[in-house]
């Protein structure tokens, strides 16, 4: 059986193997990127869905348009205004999670061999998707202020990339946020070199400290930035609803490409999201999540303070992840099995690097585990690290 | 702005332009392929969704696995048994409608230039998807017994296709059903020539007369048939739930390719479908739909009997469509605007042909319009045809 060449590039097995281990009873997982199960607005959504279907079942259960339900598009446009982004209806398309927004960017823009630049490290799912469309991925260095603009400029010149992928706020996997100056410079640099920016911003509402910087999209003067938002982290990932905001020529291509994927995002999911966002309950709900996650972040950071000298880590103002680096020479990949045997899991950082390496790094998720699990799991992690030093 | 080469092949504008016209007030549409709005189990689904989220909200609102919810996979496996298909859990993946099952077949199997054979005429959405992955599509002749097996054999030899796409039962757009003998022969021919079969079977439960023939998949001895089923026509297309049943090596590739599209099908949609299918209400509901659609089919056929001599049409045992052919030389494309001006719409048949032509054909949908609309709309259509003869 001979499959398409594009699949030779992807396996995703490393991560899937990790998630298989999480099924083990009693396992404390810092590996996922899931919202806290106690933070879903269950009762509200149960009531909303019942009411929606009773009142407009014929519409919700029927085929919908590929661009998405216009009421929800209007809600997205309002949310974008609050972020400083002015979008028209034909500059927005509802997607089945921001994940689809990444896939549609690759499908509509990338020819085999096209170069994509991305933060090194970055979101594994995006790397897999770019590889599926046979792109060549080059990593751009980053530090605590996000992507290194000098390295970006160097690689824009060297590779003439078609696309630059970035998660500027509370980045996955590092939790870092790109500074305002760098956002402005990135928009200018990519414009000057004719590279489109894919700005993936699913975490921006999960801020626990510090001041928000405007999206790179707000510095986009020529439709060169595709902005992806998601409702997964603020309402529910299981509903699979996000949106892409971009130049209308790009949105038209997204629309054609989406027809051949899922035709349209499930109407019920779209209507639930729209109703909840306009119910007056969204803001207090997001505030509640942020308080809960801030406390979990602080609990994990408190434990990290007691880790052996030489272990460094990020101090994110929001999002779901802390990024830890062990002293040079230590190996979070080989150490992984020891941790799992001791009952705690993380994702070895090497998987997030387009060019691999960096075996001494790890991604720690603080949103999913309970406070008790965070305390216990971090103590286990600390002791395993100490054993390996 | 330079887009990926794969999009040069697709527009879809012809059909989208038609659906735009349907917004006109009072327009009677035989153009769509939608279930009848009066046939959705609204109250049942409203109650089911409320109960599901109240009882298992944390699970439903959280991320799900890409292969789909195992309870629903089990339900699909049971449904397949009733169709004569024996599938194991790793031979099934839940898709966001059968549409995604077509897209994932193209994504996982087709390299640019690969040949795909399909009935001529066939489902436009499938043609668009194959073109997006830069396949070369060759049409295979068909008659009232479905795909012409001699023409298929000739083209298997001539083109060595990677994939043969077929809708064997109540085909879109013709309403025709492939005979048992041809199903057996098709499985044997494609096996002998090393071509995979993509068997798209979304209408098979909508049978109003005649005897069911087993799916081609039941004659698949070596995992050479990808079988697509859908809940869109029996429960709701707006929920976007279907499934693909195939060799586990193919399902593994589907799984990887789906991760980069929507990650997983919306959990709530999956749980609603699974609960409804196991509620004891599905069978009577499907019986009810079939009675309603049979009467609508008969109402449309009754009107067609009175159409001018030289107008021929299919007499489908199920599904949603009747295929009409006007006398040679007449043109359903140029006649379309006259019909729309008179208040009735259809889809000109030429759009369904991989190689175009056949301007004297049209697809008529009988499920969506009310009985009154069918009578009135068919009278209008008849008079416009008479004017053009």
XYZ file of C-alpha atoms in Angstrom:
778
model
C 0.000 0.000 0.000
C 1.621 3.217 -1.190
C 0.748 6.462 0.573
C 1.204 10.085 -0.474
C 4.751 11.380 -0.250
C 3.641 14.181 2.083
C 3.049 11.643 4.856
C 6.648 10.431 4.778
C 7.512 13.587 6.684
C 5.316 13.091 9.724
C 4.905 10.580 12.504
C 3.918 12.454 15.662
C 4.627 9.172 17.396
C 6.967 10.629 20.051
C 4.228 12.698 21.624
C 1.455 10.157 21.106
C 3.637 7.605 22.890
C 3.883 9.987 25.832
C 0.130 10.545 26.014
C -0.411 6.788 25.989
C 1.607 6.596 29.226
C -0.673 9.133 30.901
C -3.449 6.532 31.013
C -1.569 4.772 33.820
C -3.566 5.061 37.083
C -2.195 7.635 39.538
C 0.041 9.247 36.940
C 0.557 12.945 37.615
C 0.718 14.664 34.255
C 2.476 17.932 33.493
C 2.646 16.734 29.889
C -0.621 17.840 28.311
C -1.905 21.278 27.400
C -5.446 20.736 28.621
C -7.667 23.191 30.457
C -8.486 22.207 34.040
C -11.514 19.884 34.029
C -12.964 21.781 37.020
C -12.962 24.996 34.946
C -15.542 24.158 32.290
C -18.865 26.081 32.458
C -20.795 22.804 32.298
C -24.183 23.824 33.636
C -24.296 27.003 31.558
C -23.426 25.133 28.377
C -25.880 22.317 29.149
C -28.705 24.842 29.501
C -27.563 26.848 26.461
C -27.419 23.819 24.166
C -30.852 22.577 25.241
C -32.380 26.019 24.646
C -30.599 26.536 21.324
C -31.784 23.261 19.809
C -35.333 23.635 21.097
C -35.629 27.130 19.664
C -33.612 26.830 16.446
C -33.068 23.111 15.923
C -33.947 23.161 12.246
C -31.247 25.737 11.608
C -28.598 24.242 13.874
C -29.057 20.654 12.667
C -29.090 21.641 8.970
C -25.997 22.197 6.794
C -24.271 25.508 7.501
C -22.125 27.833 5.455
C -18.378 27.182 5.256
C -17.382 30.666 6.546
C -19.287 30.078 9.767
C -22.414 31.441 11.457
C -22.547 35.216 10.944
C -23.590 35.917 14.546
C -20.432 34.197 15.753
C -18.329 36.005 13.153
C -19.744 39.288 14.536
C -18.803 38.197 18.049
C -15.268 37.426 16.886
C -15.079 40.836 15.174
C -16.054 42.501 18.473
C -13.451 40.473 20.394
C -10.843 41.502 17.826
C -11.729 45.200 18.292
C -10.868 44.787 21.998
C -7.470 43.442 20.900
C -6.927 46.380 18.556
C -7.712 44.449 15.372
C -10.332 45.886 13.007
C -11.762 43.145 10.785
C -14.599 43.099 8.258
C -16.935 40.122 7.844
C -15.089 38.911 4.725
C -11.815 38.981 6.657
C -12.999 36.335 9.172
C -13.648 32.613 8.890
C -14.713 30.280 11.705
C -12.364 27.301 12.020
C -12.545 23.972 13.871
C -10.066 25.180 16.469
C -6.976 27.262 15.758
C -5.471 23.923 14.704
C -7.471 24.104 11.486
C -6.312 27.688 11.012
C -2.719 26.427 10.938
C -3.610 23.560 8.596
C -5.453 25.856 6.194
C -2.502 28.275 6.132
C -0.238 25.411 5.105
C -2.763 24.044 2.604
C -3.438 27.382 0.926
C 0.063 28.887 0.987
C 2.784 26.239 0.971
C 4.240 24.504 -2.047
C 6.678 21.627 -1.465
C 10.069 23.070 -0.574
C 8.745 26.419 0.658
C 10.530 27.582 3.802
C 8.649 28.266 7.036
C 10.393 30.038 9.920
C 9.223 29.323 13.456
C 10.397 29.975 17.005
C 12.829 27.357 18.200
C 11.213 25.720 20.180
C 7.570 25.883 19.031
C 4.207 24.034 18.976
C 4.730 20.457 17.745
C 1.354 20.290 15.993
C 2.288 23.230 13.782
C 5.629 21.625 12.874
C 3.829 18.408 11.905
C 1.346 20.312 9.751
C 4.008 22.292 7.890
C 5.919 19.047 7.263
C 2.758 17.395 5.934
C 2.671 20.040 3.219
C 6.363 19.353 2.535
C 7.651 22.684 3.822
C 11.238 23.152 5.007
C 11.185 24.435 8.589
C 13.972 26.610 9.974
C 14.051 27.531 13.652
C 14.585 31.112 14.822
C 16.359 31.649 18.145
C 14.373 33.075 21.024
C 14.982 34.464 24.504
C 12.790 35.784 27.317
C 11.458 38.525 25.030
C 10.405 36.034 22.385
C 11.777 35.552 18.889
C 15.264 37.002 18.309
C 14.721 39.701 15.652
C 18.330 39.777 14.510
C 18.229 36.040 13.907
C 14.843 36.456 12.176
C 16.262 39.135 9.864
C 19.258 36.949 9.086
C 17.023 33.997 8.196
C 14.531 36.097 6.207
C 17.492 37.094 4.036
C 18.998 33.621 3.915
C 15.855 31.586 3.166
C 13.186 33.929 1.674
C 10.500 32.076 3.698
C 6.902 31.999 2.527
C 5.594 32.073 6.083
C 6.816 32.939 9.590
C 4.915 31.119 12.314
C 4.835 32.648 15.791
C 2.992 32.253 19.095
C 3.821 35.697 20.484
C 1.910 35.492 23.766
C 2.494 32.862 26.495
C 4.171 30.746 23.865
C 3.852 26.970 23.652
C 6.141 25.451 24.906
C 8.103 28.196 26.699
C 5.401 30.454 28.178
C 7.374 33.450 26.908
C 5.754 36.621 25.514
C 7.183 38.720 22.691
C 7.922 42.310 23.669
C 6.096 45.257 22.057
C 9.247 46.459 20.284
C 9.845 43.053 18.760
C 6.226 42.779 17.593
C 6.577 46.061 15.709
C 9.934 45.061 14.280
C 8.679 41.612 13.265
C 5.785 43.126 11.313
C 8.175 45.513 9.561
C 10.836 42.883 8.833
C 8.404 40.347 7.374
C 6.717 43.042 5.292
C 10.091 44.151 3.949
C 10.990 40.591 2.980
C 7.566 39.642 1.607
C 6.982 36.895 4.166
C 3.512 36.316 5.584
C 3.152 36.027 9.368
C 0.970 33.312 10.900
C 0.214 34.717 14.365
C -1.172 31.939 16.561
C -2.722 33.515 19.666
C -4.844 30.958 21.566
C -3.618 31.888 25.073
C -3.853 35.684 25.104
C -6.894 35.843 27.413
C -5.109 33.697 29.990
C -3.071 36.535 31.556
C -2.237 36.339 35.277
C 0.263 39.187 35.598
C 1.996 41.900 33.558
C 0.663 44.113 30.791
C -0.757 42.901 27.479
C 1.062 43.843 24.271
C -1.063 44.322 21.124
C -1.123 41.494 18.560
C 1.387 41.703 15.695
C -1.714 41.887 13.491
C -2.319 45.437 14.806
C 0.921 46.495 13.071
C -0.141 44.846 9.800
C -0.531 47.544 7.149
C -0.849 45.337 4.046
C -2.752 42.198 4.983
C 0.453 40.284 5.633
C -0.589 38.763 8.967
C -2.943 35.806 9.426
C -4.241 35.990 12.999
C -5.582 32.829 14.683
C -7.802 32.942 17.766
C -9.401 30.091 19.670
C -12.222 29.466 22.127
C -10.576 26.239 23.292
C -8.727 27.691 26.274
C -11.453 30.079 27.481
C -14.567 27.912 26.969
C -13.873 24.376 25.730
C -11.448 22.618 23.379
C -13.907 19.760 22.879
C -16.274 22.055 20.961
C -13.514 22.737 18.373
C -14.182 26.402 17.605
C -11.690 29.097 16.637
C -11.319 31.705 13.930
C -8.844 33.064 11.414
C -8.659 36.807 10.705
C -6.773 37.810 7.570
C -6.814 39.655 4.245
C -10.020 38.721 2.428
C -8.079 37.088 -0.423
C -6.587 34.679 2.106
C -9.965 34.087 3.780
C -11.452 33.241 0.367
C -8.767 30.577 -0.105
C -9.318 29.293 3.441
C -13.004 28.974 2.564
C -12.315 26.841 -0.515
C -9.766 24.697 1.340
C -12.108 24.187 4.326
C -14.876 22.907 2.021
C -12.727 19.838 1.385
C -12.000 19.245 5.076
C -15.101 19.462 7.279
C -17.337 21.629 5.020
C -18.164 23.772 8.057
C -17.557 23.780 11.814
C -20.357 22.033 13.751
C -23.254 24.507 14.038
C -24.096 23.513 17.600
C -20.525 24.187 18.719
C -20.596 27.580 17.001
C -23.952 28.551 18.508
C -22.958 27.424 22.017
C -19.773 29.491 21.852
C -21.603 32.533 20.492
C -24.366 32.334 23.086
C -21.965 31.848 25.983
C -19.725 34.730 24.867
C -22.772 37.032 24.784
C -24.424 35.727 27.956
C -22.577 38.037 30.318
C -21.030 34.939 31.877
C -17.921 34.792 29.727
C -15.961 37.577 31.435
C -16.455 36.322 35.001
C -15.719 32.798 33.768
C -12.427 33.849 32.170
C -11.541 35.811 35.326
C -12.193 32.669 37.368
C -10.000 30.533 35.117
C -7.211 33.087 35.291
C -7.290 33.169 39.096
C -7.218 29.383 39.262
C -4.385 29.041 36.724
C -2.398 31.875 38.306
C -2.486 30.013 41.633
C -1.449 26.764 39.920
C 1.381 28.555 38.093
C 2.541 30.049 41.400
C 2.357 26.672 43.115
C 4.599 25.153 40.432
C 7.016 28.102 40.471
C 7.234 27.879 44.277
C 8.326 24.268 43.974
C 10.816 25.098 41.209
C 12.532 27.612 43.518
C 13.615 24.635 45.611
C 15.054 22.733 42.639
C 18.822 22.134 42.509
C 21.112 24.958 41.402
C 21.599 24.954 37.617
C 17.937 24.221 36.865
C 16.513 27.308 35.178
C 12.909 27.986 34.182
C 10.648 30.625 32.664
C 8.269 32.784 34.720
C 5.269 33.186 32.397
C 2.690 35.954 32.834
C -0.006 33.603 31.571
C -0.887 30.603 29.458
C -0.453 26.973 30.430
C 3.262 26.201 30.372
C 6.552 26.643 32.209
C 9.752 25.772 30.350
C 12.579 24.260 32.376
C 16.217 23.733 31.420
C 18.428 21.274 33.277
C 22.184 21.813 33.465
C 24.039 21.112 30.196
C 24.732 17.422 29.812
C 21.599 16.291 31.632
C 19.041 14.512 29.477
C 15.280 14.970 29.965
C 14.626 12.286 27.342
C 16.507 9.480 29.072
C 15.238 10.757 32.435
C 11.638 10.611 31.228
C 11.095 6.901 31.904
C 12.424 7.252 35.467
C 9.912 10.046 36.078
C 7.046 8.036 34.614
C 8.023 5.047 36.770
C 7.976 7.408 39.773
C 4.529 8.677 38.723
C 5.064 12.011 37.003
C 5.122 12.938 33.307
C 6.271 15.957 31.247
C 7.150 16.485 27.583
C 10.888 16.368 26.809
C 11.711 19.715 25.205
C 13.680 18.294 22.300
C 10.427 17.432 20.470
C 9.570 21.142 20.174
C 12.745 22.082 18.290
C 12.505 22.086 14.478
C 16.116 20.886 14.338
C 15.980 18.696 17.466
C 18.678 18.739 20.162
C 18.316 20.563 23.505
C 17.809 17.261 25.345
C 18.221 19.060 28.676
C 14.878 20.905 28.325
C 11.318 20.054 29.383
C 7.811 21.523 29.114
C 5.726 21.605 32.283
C 1.951 22.192 32.109
C 0.413 23.644 35.285
C -3.275 23.979 34.304
C -4.416 20.364 34.303
C -3.086 18.944 37.572
C -4.678 19.655 40.961
C -2.743 21.646 43.592
C -2.057 18.417 45.462
C -0.777 16.795 42.273
C 1.425 19.809 41.532
C 3.053 19.616 44.986
C 3.505 15.852 44.871
C 4.526 15.708 41.217
C 7.108 18.479 41.509
C 8.642 16.784 44.580
C 8.987 13.581 42.561
C 10.468 15.481 39.597
C 12.940 17.251 41.892
C 14.136 14.005 43.448
C 14.606 12.305 40.069
C 16.570 15.323 38.794
C 18.761 15.261 41.902
C 19.407 11.546 41.413
C 20.557 12.272 37.857
C 22.893 15.146 38.663
C -0.003 37.419 -2.730
C 1.074 34.024 -4.021
C -0.956 30.970 -3.042
C -0.150 27.272 -3.179
C -0.261 25.734 -6.644
C -2.859 23.170 -5.490
C -5.469 25.931 -5.263
C -5.068 26.882 -8.917
C -7.139 23.800 -9.679
C -10.267 24.674 -7.711
C -12.866 27.392 -7.646
C -16.219 25.854 -6.757
C -17.683 29.163 -7.763
C -20.288 27.746 -10.177
C -22.159 25.979 -7.404
C -21.619 28.661 -4.772
C -23.092 31.185 -7.219
C -26.172 28.986 -7.486
C -26.611 28.699 -3.731
C -26.339 32.479 -3.435
C -29.436 32.749 -5.658
C -31.411 30.486 -3.330
C -31.493 33.280 -0.743
C -34.048 35.111 -2.909
C -37.430 35.188 -1.133
C -39.982 32.707 -2.497
C -37.363 30.762 -4.442
C -38.272 27.072 -4.746
C -35.047 25.131 -4.580
C -34.435 21.702 -6.075
C -30.748 22.628 -6.088
C -29.454 21.632 -2.655
C -28.896 18.238 -1.098
C -30.293 19.111 2.303
C -32.426 16.963 4.568
C -35.969 18.233 5.068
C -35.978 20.775 7.916
C -39.173 19.188 9.310
C -37.352 15.858 9.640
C -34.811 16.697 12.354
C -35.323 15.023 15.783
C -35.035 18.421 17.475
C -36.636 17.738 20.851
C -34.797 14.443 21.305
C -31.442 16.019 20.516
C -32.163 19.055 22.706
C -32.854 16.770 25.681
C -29.909 14.488 24.881
C -27.413 17.341 24.673
C -28.569 18.888 27.931
C -28.318 15.537 29.734
C -24.941 14.664 28.197
C -23.262 17.906 29.247
C -24.790 17.887 32.736
C -23.641 14.332 33.366
C -20.299 14.266 31.540
C -19.469 17.889 30.766
C -15.854 17.638 31.898
C -15.244 14.841 29.428
C -17.234 16.286 26.534
C -15.809 19.812 26.828
C -12.175 18.574 27.151
C -9.878 17.653 24.256
C -10.728 14.286 22.718
C -8.730 11.662 20.870
C -8.269 12.028 17.103
C -9.737 8.571 16.266
C -13.027 9.512 17.926
C -14.989 8.505 21.011
C -14.755 4.730 21.441
C -18.466 4.345 22.291
C -19.352 5.918 18.951
C -16.774 3.789 17.148
C -18.464 0.730 18.691
C -21.839 1.976 17.463
C -20.420 2.405 13.964
C -18.948 -1.110 14.111
C -22.410 -2.474 14.988
C -24.013 -0.522 12.144
C -21.388 -1.893 9.769
C -22.176 -5.476 10.868
C -25.776 -4.882 9.757
C -24.389 -3.863 6.342
C -22.228 -6.996 6.146
C -18.962 -5.226 6.998
C -16.886 -6.611 9.853
C -14.543 -3.952 11.245
C -12.197 -3.878 14.225
C -11.698 -0.772 16.382
C -8.402 0.095 14.667
C -10.143 -0.079 11.284
C -12.523 2.797 12.124
C -12.000 6.543 12.541
C -14.709 9.123 13.262
C -14.658 11.945 10.698
C -16.265 15.387 10.541
C -18.785 14.193 7.979
C -18.059 11.847 5.091
C -16.677 14.995 3.435
C -13.599 14.741 5.650
C -13.315 11.060 4.771
C -12.944 12.053 1.105
C -10.462 14.807 1.953
C -8.343 12.493 4.092
C -8.287 9.878 1.326
C -6.910 12.487 -1.066
C -4.478 13.861 1.522
C -3.100 10.480 2.538
C -3.056 8.721 -0.854
C -2.680 11.165 -3.737
C 0.541 12.581 -5.104
C 0.310 15.308 -7.767
C -0.472 13.682 -11.120
C -2.018 10.540 -9.646
C -5.129 9.473 -11.542
C -8.510 9.143 -9.831
C -11.404 7.451 -11.637
C -14.946 8.488 -10.750
C -18.437 8.000 -12.103
C -19.302 10.531 -14.774
C -21.259 12.403 -13.402
C -20.341 12.417 -9.691
C -20.342 14.495 -6.474
C -18.821 17.930 -7.155
C -17.280 18.216 -3.692
C -15.241 15.073 -4.280
C -14.016 16.372 -7.649
C -12.923 19.631 -6.027
C -11.070 17.774 -3.280
C -9.200 15.476 -5.687
C -8.229 18.526 -7.755
C -6.965 20.314 -4.637
C -4.465 17.487 -4.189
C -3.511 17.864 -7.870
C -4.960 14.554 -9.009
C -5.954 13.905 -12.630
C -9.626 12.881 -12.709
C -10.993 10.617 -15.439
C -14.712 9.948 -15.690
C -16.110 6.429 -16.061
C -19.354 6.008 -18.003
C -22.454 4.931 -16.111
C -25.979 3.748 -16.851
C -29.000 2.784 -14.775
C -27.010 -0.033 -13.119
C -24.248 2.360 -12.054
C -20.649 2.499 -13.212
C -19.969 0.758 -16.560
C -17.567 -2.065 -15.681
C -16.205 -2.485 -19.197
C -15.340 1.204 -19.298
C -13.860 0.898 -15.789
C -11.659 -2.026 -16.873
C -10.542 -0.121 -19.953
C -9.576 2.925 -17.869
C -7.907 0.865 -15.125
C -5.640 -0.480 -17.860
C -5.181 2.868 -19.588
C -4.477 5.066 -16.546
C -3.331 2.823 -13.636
C -5.345 4.995 -11.218
C -4.393 5.244 -7.559
C -8.031 5.503 -6.496
C -11.502 4.796 -7.858
C -14.201 6.929 -6.260
C -17.778 5.664 -6.306
C -21.145 6.406 -4.713
C -22.732 3.008 -5.398
C -26.098 3.590 -3.723
C -28.580 6.362 -4.659
C -25.709 8.162 -6.305
C -25.236 11.909 -6.216
C -26.245 13.365 -8.672
C -28.108 10.607 -10.564
C -29.906 8.665 -7.815
C -28.745 5.455 -9.505
C -27.687 2.316 -7.593
C -24.942 -0.070 -8.697
C -26.135 -3.628 -9.255
C -24.854 -6.550 -7.154
C -22.990 -8.076 -10.080
C -21.188 -4.841 -10.810
C -20.234 -4.389 -7.138
C -18.572 -7.814 -7.151
C -16.887 -7.150 -10.463
C -15.684 -3.711 -9.392
C -14.019 -5.150 -6.274
C -12.308 -7.814 -8.395
C -11.234 -5.429 -11.164
C -9.725 -2.840 -8.809
C -7.971 -5.551 -6.815
C -6.510 -6.990 -10.027
C -5.226 -3.554 -11.098
C -4.000 -2.475 -7.653
C -6.378 0.482 -7.414
C -7.958 1.405 -4.087
C -11.722 1.975 -3.993
C -13.194 4.943 -2.098
C -16.788 3.827 -1.475
C -18.861 6.833 -0.430
C -22.153 5.591 1.024
C -23.990 8.420 2.839
C -27.456 7.648 1.454
C -27.786 3.884 1.930
C -30.275 4.112 4.831
C -32.592 6.295 2.727
C -34.219 3.437 0.796
C -37.860 3.838 -0.294
C -38.241 0.855 -2.635
C -36.305 -2.120 -4.035
C -33.801 -4.418 -2.373
C -30.483 -3.341 -0.821
C -27.248 -4.625 -2.365
C -24.282 -5.180 0.002
C -21.531 -2.525 0.030
C -18.548 -3.122 -2.271
C -16.547 -3.233 0.982
C -18.150 -6.630 1.728
C -16.304 -8.032 -1.313
C -12.987 -6.533 -0.159
C -10.576 -9.370 0.610
C -7.348 -7.365 0.962
C -8.144 -4.039 2.573
C -8.487 -2.336 -0.780
C -11.747 -0.507 -0.064
C -12.135 2.640 2.065
C -15.782 2.783 3.126
C -17.307 6.133 4.146
C -20.526 6.384 6.164
C -22.297 9.485 7.448
C -24.871 10.482 10.058
C -25.699 13.650 8.121
C -28.657 12.264 6.196
C -30.196 10.159 8.978
C -29.714 12.515 11.979
C -28.183 15.907 11.126
C -25.571 17.303 8.741
C -25.014 20.301 11.032
C -23.414 18.057 13.665
C -20.699 17.014 11.140
C -20.257 13.344 12.088
C -19.350 10.432 9.857
C -16.825 7.616 9.835
C -14.259 5.917 7.620
C -13.823 2.126 7.732
C -10.653 0.775 6.125
C -7.486 -1.251 6.499
C -5.799 -0.223 9.749
C -2.722 1.053 7.898
C -4.985 3.514 6.079
C -6.809 4.467 9.292
C -3.433 5.193 10.938
C -2.612 7.619 8.117
C -6.074 9.174 8.347
C -5.409 9.685 12.054
C -2.140 11.549 11.427
C -3.680 13.628 8.624
C -6.763 14.505 10.726
C -4.539 15.826 13.548
C -3.553 18.682 11.227
C -7.144 19.473 10.234
C -9.534 19.618 13.191
C -7.570 17.476 15.710
C -10.791 15.612 16.490
C -14.499 15.813 15.644
C -16.464 17.882 18.190
C -17.104 15.644 21.223
C -20.638 16.942 21.771
C -21.587 16.103 18.172
C -20.128 12.615 18.585
C -21.905 11.978 21.905
C -25.250 13.276 20.612
C -25.050 10.978 17.589
C -24.024 7.988 19.696
C -26.765 8.561 22.287
C -29.474 9.070 19.661
C -28.425 5.976 17.698
C -28.697 3.893 20.901
C -31.856 5.531 22.244
C -34.263 3.244 20.403
C -35.514 6.318 18.556
C -33.161 6.111 15.586
C -34.951 3.311 13.711
C -38.433 4.832 13.890
C -36.911 8.209 13.002
C -35.199 6.824 9.891
C -38.443 5.022 8.935
C -40.266 8.331 9.245
C -37.733 10.152 7.055
C -37.931 7.424 4.429
C -41.738 7.617 4.270
C -41.610 11.391 3.940
C -38.885 11.347 1.259
C -40.566 8.503 -0.648
C -43.726 10.603 -0.890
C -41.717 13.634 -2.020
C -39.883 11.526 -4.615
C -43.203 10.194 -5.873
C -44.670 13.706 -6.030
C -41.735 14.860 -8.170
C -41.862 11.756 -10.396
C -45.604 12.238 -10.864
C -44.976 15.738 -12.177
C -42.123 14.548 -14.408
C -44.509 12.091 -16.117
C -46.320 15.122 -17.506
C -43.132 16.706 -18.874
C -42.715 17.039 -22.657
C -41.708 13.995 -24.681
C -37.927 13.680 -24.922
C -37.340 14.610 -21.290
C -35.961 11.500 -19.539
C -35.244 11.028 -15.841
C -34.056 8.446 -13.326
C -36.419 6.609 -10.968
C -34.319 6.255 -7.789
C -35.107 3.701 -5.081
C -33.844 6.145 -2.451
C -31.572 9.030 -1.644
C -32.235 12.680 -2.364
C -31.907 13.185 -6.114
C -33.565 12.655 -9.485
C -31.457 13.169 -12.609
C -33.208 14.622 -15.655
C -31.993 14.828 -19.238
C -33.499 17.251 -21.718
C -33.514 16.469 -25.442
C -30.094 16.806 -27.109
C -29.394 20.406 -28.025
C -31.309 21.863 -25.093
C -29.194 23.673 -22.539
C -29.935 23.507 -18.793
C -27.159 26.033 -18.139
C -28.548 28.824 -20.298
C -32.089 27.894 -19.187
C -31.093 28.195 -15.525
C -31.513 31.973 -15.259
C -34.999 31.789 -16.802
C -35.978 29.223 -14.162
C -34.541 31.319 -11.334
C -36.409 34.372 -12.650
C -39.564 32.238 -12.644
C -38.844 31.151 -9.064
C -37.331 27.652 -9.257
C -33.709 26.472 -9.026
C -31.822 23.248 -9.825
C -28.169 22.393 -10.434
C -27.164 22.192 -14.120
C -25.767 18.703 -14.617
C -22.653 19.772 -16.481
C -20.966 20.727 -13.190
C -21.003 17.068 -12.074
C -19.011 15.791 -15.051
C -15.231 15.541 -14.568
C -14.791 16.465 -18.230
C -17.753 18.885 -18.437
C -20.258 18.820 -21.284
C -23.756 17.274 -21.021
C -25.358 20.740 -20.845
C -28.785 19.129 -21.353
C -28.774 17.512 -17.883
C -29.961 18.682 -14.467
C -30.034 17.452 -10.867
C -33.318 17.738 -8.989
C -33.416 17.397 -5.188
C -36.765 16.282 -3.762
C -36.043 16.136 -0.015
C -35.848 19.818 0.902
C -38.910 21.367 -0.746
C -42.425 21.014 0.666
C -45.068 19.086 -1.307
C -46.643 22.388 -2.328
C -43.283 23.681 -3.498
C -42.632 20.482 -5.450
C -45.952 20.811 -7.299
C -45.533 24.506 -7.983
C -41.827 24.341 -8.771
C -42.171 21.414 -11.174
C -44.987 23.202 -13.020
C -42.722 26.231 -13.447
C -39.828 24.029 -14.594
C -42.084 22.257 -17.087
C -43.325 25.509 -18.599
C -39.811 26.928 -18.941
C -38.660 23.701 -20.630
C -41.621 23.831 -23.000
C -40.796 27.452 -23.860
C -37.247 26.392 -24.731
C -38.140 23.409 -26.913
